Short mmCIF file of C-alpha atoms and ligand atoms in Angstrom, two decimals:
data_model
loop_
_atom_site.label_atom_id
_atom_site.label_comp_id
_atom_site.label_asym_id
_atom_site.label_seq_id
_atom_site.Cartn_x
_atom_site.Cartn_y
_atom_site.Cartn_z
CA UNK A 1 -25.52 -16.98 -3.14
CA UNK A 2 -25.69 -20.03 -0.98
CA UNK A 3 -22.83 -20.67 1.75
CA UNK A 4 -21.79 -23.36 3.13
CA UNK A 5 -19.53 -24.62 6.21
CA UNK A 6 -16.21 -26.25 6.00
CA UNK A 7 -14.88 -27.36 9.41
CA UNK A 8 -11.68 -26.75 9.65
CA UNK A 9 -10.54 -28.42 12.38
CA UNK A 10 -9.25 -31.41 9.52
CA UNK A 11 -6.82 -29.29 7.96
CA UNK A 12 -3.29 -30.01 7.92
CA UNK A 13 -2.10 -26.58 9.47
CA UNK A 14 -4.57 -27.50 12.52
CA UNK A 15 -3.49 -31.16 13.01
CA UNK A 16 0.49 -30.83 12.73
CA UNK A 17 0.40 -27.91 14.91
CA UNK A 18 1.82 -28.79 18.23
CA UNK A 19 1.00 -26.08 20.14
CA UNK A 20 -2.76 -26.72 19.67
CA UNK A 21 -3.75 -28.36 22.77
CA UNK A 22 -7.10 -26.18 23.13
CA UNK A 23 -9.97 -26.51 21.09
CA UNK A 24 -9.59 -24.11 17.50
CA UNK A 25 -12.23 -23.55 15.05
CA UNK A 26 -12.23 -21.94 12.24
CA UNK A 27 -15.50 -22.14 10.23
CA UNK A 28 -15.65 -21.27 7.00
CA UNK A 29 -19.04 -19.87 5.53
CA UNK A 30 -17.93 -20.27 1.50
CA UNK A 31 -19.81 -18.12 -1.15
CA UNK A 32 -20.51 -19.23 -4.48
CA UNK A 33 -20.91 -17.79 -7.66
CA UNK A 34 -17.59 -15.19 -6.91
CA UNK A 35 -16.69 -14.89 -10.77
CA UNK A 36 -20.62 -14.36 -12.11
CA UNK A 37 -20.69 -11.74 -9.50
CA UNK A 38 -17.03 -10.22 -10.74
CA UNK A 39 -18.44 -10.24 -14.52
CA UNK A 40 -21.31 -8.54 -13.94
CA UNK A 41 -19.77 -5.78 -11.54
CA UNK A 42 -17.07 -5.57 -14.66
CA UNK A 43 -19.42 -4.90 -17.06
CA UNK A 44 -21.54 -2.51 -14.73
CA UNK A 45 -18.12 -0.33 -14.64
CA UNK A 46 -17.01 -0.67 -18.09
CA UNK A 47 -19.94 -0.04 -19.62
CA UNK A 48 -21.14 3.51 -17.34
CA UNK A 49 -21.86 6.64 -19.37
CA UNK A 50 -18.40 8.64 -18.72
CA UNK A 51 -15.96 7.65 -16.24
CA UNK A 52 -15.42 3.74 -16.73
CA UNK A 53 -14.99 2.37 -13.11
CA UNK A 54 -13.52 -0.74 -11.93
CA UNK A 55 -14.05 -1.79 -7.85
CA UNK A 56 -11.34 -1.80 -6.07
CA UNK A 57 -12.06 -4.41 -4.00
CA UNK A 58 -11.49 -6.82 -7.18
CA UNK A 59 -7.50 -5.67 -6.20
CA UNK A 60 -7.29 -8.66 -3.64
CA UNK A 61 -6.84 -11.88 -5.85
CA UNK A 62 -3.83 -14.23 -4.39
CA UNK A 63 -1.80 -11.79 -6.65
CA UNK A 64 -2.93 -8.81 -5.67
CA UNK A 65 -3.03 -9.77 -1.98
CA UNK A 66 0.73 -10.46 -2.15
CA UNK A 67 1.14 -7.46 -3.90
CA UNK A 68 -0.11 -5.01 -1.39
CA UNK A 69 1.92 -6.97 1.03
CA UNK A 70 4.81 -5.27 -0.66
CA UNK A 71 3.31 -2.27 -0.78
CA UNK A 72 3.02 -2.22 2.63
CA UNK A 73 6.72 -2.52 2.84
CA UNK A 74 7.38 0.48 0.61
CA UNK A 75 9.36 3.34 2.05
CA UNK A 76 6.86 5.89 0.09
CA UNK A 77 4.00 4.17 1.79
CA UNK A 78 3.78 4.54 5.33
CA UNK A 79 -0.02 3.73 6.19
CA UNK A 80 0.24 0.19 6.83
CA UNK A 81 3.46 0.97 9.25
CA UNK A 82 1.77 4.17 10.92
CA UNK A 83 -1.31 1.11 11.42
CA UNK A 84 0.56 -1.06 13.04
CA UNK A 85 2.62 0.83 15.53
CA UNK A 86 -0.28 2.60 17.14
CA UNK A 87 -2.17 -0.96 17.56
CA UNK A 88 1.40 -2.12 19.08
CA UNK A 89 1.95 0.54 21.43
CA UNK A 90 -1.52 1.19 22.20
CA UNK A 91 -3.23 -1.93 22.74
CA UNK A 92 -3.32 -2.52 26.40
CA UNK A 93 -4.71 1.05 26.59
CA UNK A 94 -7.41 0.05 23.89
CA UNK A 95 -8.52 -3.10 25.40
CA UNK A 96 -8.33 -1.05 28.93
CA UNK A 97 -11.48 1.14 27.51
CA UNK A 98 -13.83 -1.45 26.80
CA UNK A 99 -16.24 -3.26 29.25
CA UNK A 100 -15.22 -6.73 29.90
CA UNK A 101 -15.90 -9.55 28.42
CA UNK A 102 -15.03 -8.55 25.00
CA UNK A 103 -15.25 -10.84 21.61
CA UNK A 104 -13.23 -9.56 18.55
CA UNK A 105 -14.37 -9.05 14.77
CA UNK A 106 -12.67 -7.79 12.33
CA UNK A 107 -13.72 -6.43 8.60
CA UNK A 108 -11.00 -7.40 6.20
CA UNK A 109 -8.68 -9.28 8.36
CA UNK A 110 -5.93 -9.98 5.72
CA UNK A 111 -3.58 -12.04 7.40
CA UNK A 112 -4.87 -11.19 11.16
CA UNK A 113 -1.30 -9.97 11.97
CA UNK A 114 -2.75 -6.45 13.22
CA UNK A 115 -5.30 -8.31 15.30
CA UNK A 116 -2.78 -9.68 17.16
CA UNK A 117 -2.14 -7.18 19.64
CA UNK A 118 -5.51 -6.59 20.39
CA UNK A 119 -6.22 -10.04 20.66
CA UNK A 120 -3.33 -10.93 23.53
CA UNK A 121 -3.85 -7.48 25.43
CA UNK A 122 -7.52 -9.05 25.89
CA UNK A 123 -6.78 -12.79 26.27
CA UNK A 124 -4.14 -11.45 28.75
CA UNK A 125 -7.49 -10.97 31.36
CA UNK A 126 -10.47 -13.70 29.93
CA UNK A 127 -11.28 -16.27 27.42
CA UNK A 128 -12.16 -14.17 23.93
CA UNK A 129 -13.28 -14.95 20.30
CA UNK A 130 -12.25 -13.48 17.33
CA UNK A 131 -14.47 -13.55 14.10
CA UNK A 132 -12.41 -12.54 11.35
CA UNK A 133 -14.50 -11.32 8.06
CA UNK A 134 -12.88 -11.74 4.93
CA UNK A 135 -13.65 -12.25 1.09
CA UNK A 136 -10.07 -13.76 1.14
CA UNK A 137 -10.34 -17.96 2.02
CA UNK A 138 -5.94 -17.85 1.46
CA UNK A 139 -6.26 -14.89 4.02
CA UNK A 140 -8.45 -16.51 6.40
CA UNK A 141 -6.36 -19.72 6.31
CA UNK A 142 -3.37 -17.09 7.12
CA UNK A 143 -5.27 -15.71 10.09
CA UNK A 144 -5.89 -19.64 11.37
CA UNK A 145 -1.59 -19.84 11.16
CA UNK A 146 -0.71 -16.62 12.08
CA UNK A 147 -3.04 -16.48 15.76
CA UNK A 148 -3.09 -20.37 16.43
CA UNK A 149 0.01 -19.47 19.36
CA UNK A 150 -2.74 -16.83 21.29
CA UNK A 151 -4.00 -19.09 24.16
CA UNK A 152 -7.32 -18.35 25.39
CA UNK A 153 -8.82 -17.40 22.01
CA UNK A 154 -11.37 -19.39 19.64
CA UNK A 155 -11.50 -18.49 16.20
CA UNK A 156 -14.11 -18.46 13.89
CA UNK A 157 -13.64 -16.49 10.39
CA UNK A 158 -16.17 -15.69 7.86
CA UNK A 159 -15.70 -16.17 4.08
CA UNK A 160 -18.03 -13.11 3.31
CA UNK A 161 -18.31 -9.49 2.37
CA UNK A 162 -18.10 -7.03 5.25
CA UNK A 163 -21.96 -6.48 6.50
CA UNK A 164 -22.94 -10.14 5.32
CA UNK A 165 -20.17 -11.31 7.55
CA UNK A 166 -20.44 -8.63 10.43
CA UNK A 167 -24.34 -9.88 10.74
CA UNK A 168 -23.33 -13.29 11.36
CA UNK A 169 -20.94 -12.25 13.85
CA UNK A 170 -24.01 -10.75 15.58
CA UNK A 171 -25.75 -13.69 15.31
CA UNK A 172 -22.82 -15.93 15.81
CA UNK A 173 -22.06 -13.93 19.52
CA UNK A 174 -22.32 -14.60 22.99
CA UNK A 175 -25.25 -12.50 24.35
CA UNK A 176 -22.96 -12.05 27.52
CA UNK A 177 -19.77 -10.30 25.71
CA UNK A 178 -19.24 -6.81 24.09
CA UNK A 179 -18.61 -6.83 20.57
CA UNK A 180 -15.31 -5.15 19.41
CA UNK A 181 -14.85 -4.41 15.82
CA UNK A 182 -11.87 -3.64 14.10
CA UNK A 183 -11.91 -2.06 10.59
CA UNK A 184 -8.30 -1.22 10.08
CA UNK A 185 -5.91 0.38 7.50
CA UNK A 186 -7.98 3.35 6.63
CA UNK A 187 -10.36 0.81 4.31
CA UNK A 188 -12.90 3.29 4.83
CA UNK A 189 -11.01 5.67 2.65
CA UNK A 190 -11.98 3.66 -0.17
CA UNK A 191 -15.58 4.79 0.42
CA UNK A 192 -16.73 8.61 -0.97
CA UNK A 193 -16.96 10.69 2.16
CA UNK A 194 -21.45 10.16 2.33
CA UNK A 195 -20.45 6.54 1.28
CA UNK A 196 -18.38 6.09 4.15
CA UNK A 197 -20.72 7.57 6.60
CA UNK A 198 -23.57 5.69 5.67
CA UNK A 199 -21.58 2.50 5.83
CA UNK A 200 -20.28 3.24 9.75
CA UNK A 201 -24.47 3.42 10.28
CA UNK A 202 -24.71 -0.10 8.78
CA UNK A 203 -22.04 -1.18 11.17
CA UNK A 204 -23.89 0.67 13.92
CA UNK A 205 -27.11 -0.93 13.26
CA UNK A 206 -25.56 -4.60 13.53
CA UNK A 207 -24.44 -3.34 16.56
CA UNK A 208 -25.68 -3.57 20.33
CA UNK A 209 -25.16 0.11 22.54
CA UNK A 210 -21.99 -0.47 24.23
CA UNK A 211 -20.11 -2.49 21.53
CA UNK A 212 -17.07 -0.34 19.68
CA UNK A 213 -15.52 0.27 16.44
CA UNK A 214 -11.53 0.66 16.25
CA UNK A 215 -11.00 2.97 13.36
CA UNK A 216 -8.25 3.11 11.42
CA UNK A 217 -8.32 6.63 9.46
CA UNK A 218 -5.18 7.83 6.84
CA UNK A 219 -4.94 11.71 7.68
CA UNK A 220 -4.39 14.36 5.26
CA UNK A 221 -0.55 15.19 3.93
CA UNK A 222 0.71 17.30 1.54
CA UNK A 223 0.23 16.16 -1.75
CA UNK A 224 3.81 15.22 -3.08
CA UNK A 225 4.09 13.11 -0.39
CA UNK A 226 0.75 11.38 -1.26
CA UNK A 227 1.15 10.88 -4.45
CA UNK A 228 4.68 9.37 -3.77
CA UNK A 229 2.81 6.87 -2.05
CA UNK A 230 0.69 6.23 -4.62
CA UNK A 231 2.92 6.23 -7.40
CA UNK A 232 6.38 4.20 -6.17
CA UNK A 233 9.44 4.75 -7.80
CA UNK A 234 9.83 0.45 -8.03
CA UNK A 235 6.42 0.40 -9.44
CA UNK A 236 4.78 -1.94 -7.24
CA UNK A 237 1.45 -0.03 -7.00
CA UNK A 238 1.35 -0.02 -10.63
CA UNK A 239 1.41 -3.38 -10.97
CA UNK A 240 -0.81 -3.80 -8.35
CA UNK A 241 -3.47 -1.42 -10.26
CA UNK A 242 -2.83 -3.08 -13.30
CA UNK A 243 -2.95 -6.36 -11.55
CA UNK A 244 -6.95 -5.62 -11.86
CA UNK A 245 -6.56 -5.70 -15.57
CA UNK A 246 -4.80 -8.90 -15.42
CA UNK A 247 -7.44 -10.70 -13.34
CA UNK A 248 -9.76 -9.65 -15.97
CA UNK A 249 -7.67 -11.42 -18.45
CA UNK A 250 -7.52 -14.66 -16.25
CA UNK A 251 -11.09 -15.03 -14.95
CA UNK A 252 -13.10 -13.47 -17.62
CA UNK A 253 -10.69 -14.71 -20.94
CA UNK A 254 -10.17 -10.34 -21.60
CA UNK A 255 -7.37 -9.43 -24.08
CA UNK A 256 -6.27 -6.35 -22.21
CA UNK A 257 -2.65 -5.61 -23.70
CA UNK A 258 -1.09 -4.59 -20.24
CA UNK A 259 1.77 -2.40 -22.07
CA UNK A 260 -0.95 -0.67 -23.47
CA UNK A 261 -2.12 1.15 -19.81
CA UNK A 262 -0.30 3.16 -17.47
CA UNK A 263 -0.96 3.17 -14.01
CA UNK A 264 -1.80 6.95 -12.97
CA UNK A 265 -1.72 8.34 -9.50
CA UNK A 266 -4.15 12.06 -9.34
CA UNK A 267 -4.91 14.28 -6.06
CA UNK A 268 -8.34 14.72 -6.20
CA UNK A 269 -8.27 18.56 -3.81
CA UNK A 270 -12.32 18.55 -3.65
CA UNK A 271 -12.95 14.68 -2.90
CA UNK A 272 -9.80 15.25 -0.64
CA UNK A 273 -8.26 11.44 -1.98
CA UNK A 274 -6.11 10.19 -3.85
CA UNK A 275 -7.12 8.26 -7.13
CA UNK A 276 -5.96 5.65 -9.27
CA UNK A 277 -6.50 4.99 -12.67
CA UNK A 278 -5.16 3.03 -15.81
CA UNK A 279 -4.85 5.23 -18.98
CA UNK A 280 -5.19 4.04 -22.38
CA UNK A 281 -1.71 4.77 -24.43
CA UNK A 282 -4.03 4.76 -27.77
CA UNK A 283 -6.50 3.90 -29.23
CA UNK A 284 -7.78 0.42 -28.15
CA UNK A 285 -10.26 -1.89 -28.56
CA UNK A 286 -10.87 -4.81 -25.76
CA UNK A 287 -13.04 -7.98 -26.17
CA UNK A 288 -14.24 -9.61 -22.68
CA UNK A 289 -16.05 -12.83 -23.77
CA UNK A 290 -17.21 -13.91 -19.86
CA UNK A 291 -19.07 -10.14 -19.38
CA UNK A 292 -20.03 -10.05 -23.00
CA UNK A 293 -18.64 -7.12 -24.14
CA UNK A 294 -16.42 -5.46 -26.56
CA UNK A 295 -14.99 -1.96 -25.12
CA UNK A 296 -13.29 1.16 -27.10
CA UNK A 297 -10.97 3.57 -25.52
CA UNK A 298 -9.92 6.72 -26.88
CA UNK A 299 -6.26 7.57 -26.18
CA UNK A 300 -5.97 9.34 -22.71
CA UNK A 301 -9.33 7.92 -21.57
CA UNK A 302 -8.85 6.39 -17.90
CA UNK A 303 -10.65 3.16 -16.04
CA UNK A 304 -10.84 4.72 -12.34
CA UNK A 305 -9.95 1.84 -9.99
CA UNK A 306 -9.64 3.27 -6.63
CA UNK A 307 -9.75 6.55 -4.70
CA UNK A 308 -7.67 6.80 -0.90
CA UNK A 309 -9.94 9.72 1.28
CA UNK A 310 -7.78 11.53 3.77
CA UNK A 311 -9.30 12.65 6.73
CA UNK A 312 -8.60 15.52 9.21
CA UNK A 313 -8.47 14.34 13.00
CA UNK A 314 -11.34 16.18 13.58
CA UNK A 315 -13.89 15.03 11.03
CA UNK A 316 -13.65 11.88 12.60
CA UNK A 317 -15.21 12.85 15.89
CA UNK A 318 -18.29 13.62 13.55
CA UNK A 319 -18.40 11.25 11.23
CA UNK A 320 -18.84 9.06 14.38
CA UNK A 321 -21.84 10.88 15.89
CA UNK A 322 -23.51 11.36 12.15
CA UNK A 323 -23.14 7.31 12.11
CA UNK A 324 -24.69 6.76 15.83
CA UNK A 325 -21.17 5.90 17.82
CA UNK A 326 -19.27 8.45 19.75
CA UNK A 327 -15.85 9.19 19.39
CA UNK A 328 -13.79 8.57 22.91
CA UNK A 329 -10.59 8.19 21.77
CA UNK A 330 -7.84 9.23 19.02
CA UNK A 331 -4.17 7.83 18.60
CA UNK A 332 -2.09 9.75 16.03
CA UNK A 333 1.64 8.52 14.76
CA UNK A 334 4.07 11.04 14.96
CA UNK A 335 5.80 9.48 11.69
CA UNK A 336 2.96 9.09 9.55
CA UNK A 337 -0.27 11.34 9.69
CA UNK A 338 -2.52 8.54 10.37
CA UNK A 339 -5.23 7.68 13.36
CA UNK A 340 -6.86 5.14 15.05
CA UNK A 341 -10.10 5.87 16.87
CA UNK A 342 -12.60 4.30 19.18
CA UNK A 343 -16.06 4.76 18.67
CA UNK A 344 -18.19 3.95 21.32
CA UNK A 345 -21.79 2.77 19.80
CA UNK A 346 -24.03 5.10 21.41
C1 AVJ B 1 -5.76 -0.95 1.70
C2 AVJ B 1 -7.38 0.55 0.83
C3 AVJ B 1 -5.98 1.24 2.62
O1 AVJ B 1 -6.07 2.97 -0.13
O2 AVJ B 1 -4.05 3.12 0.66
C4 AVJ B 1 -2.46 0.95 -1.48
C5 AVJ B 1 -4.91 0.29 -0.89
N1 AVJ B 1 -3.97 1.27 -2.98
N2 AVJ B 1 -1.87 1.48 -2.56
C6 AVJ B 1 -5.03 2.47 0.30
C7 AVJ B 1 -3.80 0.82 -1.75
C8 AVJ B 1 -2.78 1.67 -3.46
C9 AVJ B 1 -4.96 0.95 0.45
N3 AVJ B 1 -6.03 0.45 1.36
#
């Protein structure tokens, strides 16, 4: 995987914007070889003795991206909302806890719309960067759009996966500023509970004592209510889920016959997440030329394509010391179970 930079500052969105006066860049480090990568992770899931698999991180073509966007708009799903009211109402008192000077990153920016209010409570007292990671190049080019109106801010995103990005960041930084990193929207759920441990110690190993991690956890809720939000009466998470199938269709030439899945929403009580899954209506056999394979399902039989972990406030506090940060501070919505906490790397 080779990268290389695009500079940005020739784009259209960066020349017709009056407000620019200030220097902007926005460098993007471009990875090749996306769709080789997608066939072989494909096949790796298809092809596993038992449960077939799909990542869910394959959920965030243009499509899917846009799709989740309405998601997030969902009355049933009230993570993203829960998200963004906390970092609204709680960002001067945030940015208030860390030593000054502080540069931003974030891990999966999306659009960079909840970096916002981060991002002004700082630029409100010094000059900052933010370093937005993203797999997304449509998302970064959002981010670029959406923050160009911040003054005091230079922007440099990362076309990369999470710790591939997050260690250029650290190379990329200012010996002279704290690194703040935001990893939002309870992403981590999407990690097994060791899985998601072990990947806040990858984080903390990038890291330099003194630099933080803003946390963004979904907390535990009774399970009608979960799997409401998992399972929307307008059916936007199920075409989102079988969204995934579609991609396969497009970038790999698959035949999946999309009436033949349903989307399924389960509680897993032991994992403590929700899951998602497409079932097979019947019998079924699937030919993807690009991974080389031709698949059988039985009727019933499931691809698992995502599981949600809820956490309980307190796990939190040690998940952060088993990881090598320290926990100083939790903000809970009243509306929606859901928390965002600082963790101080130790
Ligand atoms: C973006 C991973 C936090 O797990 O709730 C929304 C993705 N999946 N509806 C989540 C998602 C189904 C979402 N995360």
């Amino acid at each position: 995987m080779l990268g290389h930079t695009v500079n940005a500052h020739t784009t259209n969105a960066h020349t017709t914007n009056a407000h620019t006066t200030n220097s902007r860049t926005i460098n993007f480090q471009a990875i090749r070889n996306f769709s080789c990568e997608f066939a072989s992770d494909v096949r790796d899931g298809l092809t596993r003795p038992g449960q077939k698999e799909l990542p869910s991180k394959y959920f965030y073509d243009d499509l899917g991206s846009a799709l989740f966007e309405v998601i997030s708009h969902l009355p049933e799903y009230g993570l993203t909302r829960a998200d963004e009211r906390l970092l609204q109402r709680h960002a001067c008192e945030i940015v208030d806890r860390l030593d000054a000077p502080v540069a931003v990153a974030e891990l999966g920016s999306g659009s960079g719309k909840k970096a916002r209010w981060i991002l002004e409570a700082i630029a409100r007292r010094q000059r900052t960067s933010y370093y937005p990671v993203e797999i997304s190049r449509s998302a970064l080019l959002m981010c670029q759009r959406e923050l160009s109106d911040i003054d005091s801010i230079s922007i440099v995103g990362f076309e990369r996966e999470y710790l591939d990005g997050l260690l250029e960041v650290a190379a990329h930084r200012q010996r002279s500023q704290h690194l703040l990193v935001l990893f939002l929207g309870s992403t981590i759920g999407n990690f097994d509970r060791p899985a998601g441990i072990k990947f806040l110690a990858e984080v903390r190993r990038i890291l330099e004592p003194g630099d933080s991690l803003l946390l963004g956890t979904d907390l535990e809720k009774p399970s009608g209510q979960l799997l409401k939000a998992y399972d929307d009466e307008l059916g936007v998470t199920a075409a989102f889920n079988l969204n995934l199938l579609a991609r396969v269709n497009r970038e790999l030439d698959a035949d999946f016959d999309l009436g033949q899945f349903a989307h399924v929403a389960r509680i897993n009580r032991q994992a403590r997440s929700v899951e998602m899954h497409l079932e097979s209506k019947r019998r079924q056999t699937v030919r993807i030329p690009a991974a080389d394979l031709s698949l059988e399902f039985a009727e019933g039989e499931t691809i698992w394509t995502e599981s949600s972990h809820k956490y309980s406030p307190e796990e939190v506090f040690q998940m952060a010391r088993a990881a090598g940060f320290s926990c100083q501070a939790q903000w809970i919505d009243e509306q929606w179970p859901f928390a965002e906490n600082l963790l101080i790397a130790e």
